[in-house]
CSV table of C-alpha atoms in Angstrom, one decimal:
chain,number,residue,atom,x,y,z
A,30,MET,CA,-4.1,154.7,33.9
A,31,THR,CA,-7.5,154.0,32.4
A,32,ILE,CA,-9.2,150.7,33.0
A,33,GLU,CA,-12.4,149.9,31.1
A,34,PRO,CA,-14.4,146.9,30.3
A,35,PRO,CA,-13.5,145.6,26.8
A,36,VAL,CA,-15.7,146.1,23.8
A,37,ARG,CA,-15.3,142.6,22.3
A,38,VAL,CA,-17.0,140.1,20.0
A,39,ARG,CA,-16.3,136.4,19.5
A,40,ARG,CA,-17.6,134.4,16.6
A,41,THR,CA,-17.1,130.7,15.6
A,42,TYR,CA,-18.0,129.0,12.3
A,43,ARG,CA,-17.6,125.4,11.1
A,44,GLN,CA,-16.5,125.1,7.5
A,45,HIS,CA,-16.6,121.9,5.5
A,46,LEU,CA,-13.6,121.4,3.3
A,47,ASP,CA,-13.0,119.0,0.4
A,48,ALA,CA,-9.6,117.5,1.5
A,49,PRO,CA,-8.2,115.8,4.5
A,50,PRO,CA,-6.6,117.9,7.4
A,51,ASP,CA,-3.0,117.1,6.4
A,52,ARG,CA,-3.7,118.7,3.0
A,53,VAL,CA,-5.6,121.7,4.3
A,54,PHE,CA,-3.4,122.6,7.3
A,55,PRO,CA,-0.3,123.9,5.3
A,56,LEU,CA,-2.6,126.3,3.4
A,57,LEU,CA,-3.4,128.1,6.7
A,58,CYS,CA,-0.2,130.2,6.3
A,59,PRO,CA,0.5,133.8,5.3
A,60,VAL,CA,2.7,132.6,2.4
A,61,ARG,CA,0.4,129.8,1.1
A,62,GLU,CA,-2.8,131.9,1.4
A,63,VAL,CA,-1.5,133.9,-1.5
A,64,ASP,CA,-2.2,130.8,-3.6
A,65,TRP,CA,-5.9,130.7,-2.7
A,66,VAL,CA,-7.2,134.0,-1.2
A,67,PRO,CA,-8.0,136.7,-3.7
A,68,GLY,CA,-6.3,140.0,-2.7
A,69,TRP,CA,-4.2,138.4,0.0
A,70,GLU,CA,-0.8,140.1,-0.2
A,71,PRO,CA,1.2,140.4,3.1
A,72,SER,CA,3.8,143.1,2.8
A,73,LEU,CA,6.3,141.4,5.1
A,74,VAL,CA,6.7,137.8,6.5
A,75,LEU,CA,9.3,137.1,9.1
A,76,SER,CA,9.8,133.3,9.2
A,77,ALA,CA,12.8,131.0,9.8
A,78,SER,CA,11.2,128.3,7.6
A,79,GLY,CA,9.7,130.5,4.9
A,80,VAL,CA,6.1,129.5,5.9
A,81,ALA,CA,3.9,129.6,9.0
A,82,GLU,CA,5.5,128.5,12.2
A,83,ALA,CA,5.2,129.5,15.9
A,84,ASP,CA,6.4,133.1,16.3
A,85,CYS,CA,6.2,133.8,12.6
A,86,VAL,CA,5.3,137.5,12.2
A,87,PHE,CA,3.7,139.1,9.2
A,88,VAL,CA,2.2,142.4,8.2
A,89,THR,CA,-0.9,143.0,6.0
A,90,PRO,CA,-2.4,146.2,4.6
A,91,GLY,CA,-6.1,146.8,5.3
A,92,GLU,CA,-8.9,149.4,5.4
A,93,ALA,CA,-8.3,150.1,9.1
A,94,GLY,CA,-4.5,150.4,8.5
A,95,GLU,CA,-1.6,148.0,8.6
A,96,ALA,CA,-2.0,145.0,10.8
A,97,VAL,CA,0.7,143.0,12.5
A,98,TRP,CA,0.1,139.3,12.9
A,99,VAL,CA,1.9,136.8,15.2
A,100,VAL,CA,1.5,133.0,14.9
A,101,THR,CA,1.1,132.1,18.6
A,102,ARG,CA,0.5,128.4,18.0
A,103,HIS,CA,1.3,126.2,15.1
A,104,ASP,CA,0.7,122.5,15.8
A,105,ALA,CA,0.7,120.5,12.5
A,106,SER,CA,0.1,117.2,14.4
A,107,ALA,CA,-3.0,118.5,16.1
A,108,HIS,CA,-4.0,120.6,13.1
A,109,VAL,CA,-4.3,123.8,15.2
A,110,VAL,CA,-3.1,127.3,14.3
A,111,GLU,CA,-3.6,130.4,16.3
A,112,PHE,CA,-2.8,134.1,15.6
A,113,VAL,CA,-2.9,137.4,17.3
A,114,LYS,CA,-3.6,140.3,14.9
A,115,VAL,CA,-3.0,143.9,16.1
A,116,THR,CA,-4.3,146.8,14.1
A,117,PRO,CA,-3.0,149.8,16.1
A,118,GLY,CA,-5.7,152.2,17.2
A,119,HIS,CA,-8.4,149.8,15.9
A,120,THR,CA,-8.5,146.2,17.2
A,121,VAL,CA,-6.7,143.3,18.6
A,122,GLY,CA,-7.8,140.0,17.1
A,123,ARG,CA,-7.3,136.4,18.2
A,124,ILE,CA,-7.9,133.8,15.5
A,125,ARG,CA,-8.0,130.1,16.0
A,126,VAL,CA,-8.4,127.4,13.4
A,127,GLN,CA,-8.8,123.7,14.4
A,128,LEU,CA,-9.2,121.1,11.8
A,129,HIS,CA,-11.0,117.8,12.3
A,130,PRO,CA,-11.3,114.8,9.9
A,131,GLU,CA,-14.8,114.5,8.5
A,132,GLY,CA,-14.6,111.4,6.5
A,133,PRO,CA,-11.6,110.1,4.4
A,134,GLN,CA,-11.4,113.1,2.1
A,135,GLN,CA,-13.1,115.9,4.2
A,136,THR,CA,-12.2,118.3,6.9
A,137,ALA,CA,-14.3,120.3,9.4
A,138,ALA,CA,-12.6,123.5,10.2
A,139,GLU,CA,-13.7,125.3,13.4
A,140,VAL,CA,-12.7,128.9,12.9
A,141,THR,CA,-13.0,131.4,15.7
A,142,TYR,CA,-12.3,135.1,15.5
A,143,GLN,CA,-12.3,137.4,18.6
A,144,TYR,CA,-11.9,141.1,18.3
A,145,THR,CA,-11.3,143.7,21.0
A,146,ALA,CA,-11.7,147.3,20.2
A,147,LEU,CA,-8.8,149.8,20.8
A,148,GLY,CA,-10.9,152.9,20.2
A,149,GLU,CA,-14.0,154.4,18.6
A,150,LYS,CA,-13.2,153.0,15.1
A,151,GLY,CA,-12.6,149.6,16.6
A,152,GLU,CA,-15.8,149.8,18.6
A,153,ALA,CA,-17.7,150.5,15.3
A,154,PHE,CA,-16.0,147.5,13.7
A,155,VAL,CA,-16.8,145.2,16.6
A,156,ARG,CA,-20.5,146.3,16.5
A,157,GLY,CA,-20.6,145.5,12.8
A,158,PHE,CA,-19.0,142.1,13.2
A,159,THR,CA,-22.4,140.5,13.4
A,160,GLU,CA,-23.1,136.8,13.3
A,161,ALA,CA,-24.5,137.3,9.7
A,162,ALA,CA,-21.4,139.3,8.6
A,163,TYR,CA,-19.1,136.6,10.0
A,164,ALA,CA,-21.0,133.8,8.4
A,165,ASP,CA,-20.8,135.6,5.0
A,166,PHE,CA,-17.0,136.0,5.5
A,167,MET,CA,-16.6,132.3,6.5
A,168,ARG,CA,-18.7,131.1,3.6
A,169,ALA,CA,-16.6,133.1,1.1
A,170,TRP,CA,-13.4,131.7,2.7
A,171,GLU,CA,-14.8,128.2,2.5
A,172,ARG,CA,-15.7,128.6,-1.2
A,173,GLN,CA,-12.3,130.0,-2.0
A,174,LEU,CA,-10.4,127.2,-0.2
A,175,ASN,CA,-12.6,124.5,-1.6
A,176,HIS,CA,-12.1,125.8,-5.1
A,177,TYR,CA,-8.4,125.8,-4.6
A,178,LEU,CA,-8.5,122.3,-3.1
A,179,ARG,CA,-10.4,121.0,-6.2
A,180,THR,CA,-8.6,122.9,-9.0
A,181,GLY,CA,-5.3,124.1,-7.7
A,182,GLU,CA,-6.2,127.6,-8.8
A,183,LYS,CA,-7.3,130.8,-7.0
A,184,LEU,CA,-11.0,131.5,-7.4
A,185,GLY,CA,-11.4,134.4,-9.8
A,186,GLY,CA,-7.6,134.3,-10.4
């Protein structure tokens, strides 16, 4: 057995979204993200309800290989969703999104990603997951979601 200290990174960003939490929360779903995230196409979604729920499992393609996601918490009343994302031989990710009302028609979304490397390629990914790279990723996600909330259409789609 090999026991080593983890190579890990954790980043948090606060987005400002143009709709109340009850309107935003259902869009944080592997099925509904197809509506607003350019290029988002899960290859498999295992869901009793057809959308995100606790224990929903979905698979996505990616540059590092196929990733398996599990919804570990889905609390619509608290506006919290959490996922574990495993990309074999690469990384294990934990993602948490907590929505907070920010005025009558606004939401603050606190989005946290944590990645732990599962090998050399994962270590390179973790090292490259800088604060600046994460902020760029979060700003793009914020722009895409706000565009959808305002227009009902996918940005660039």
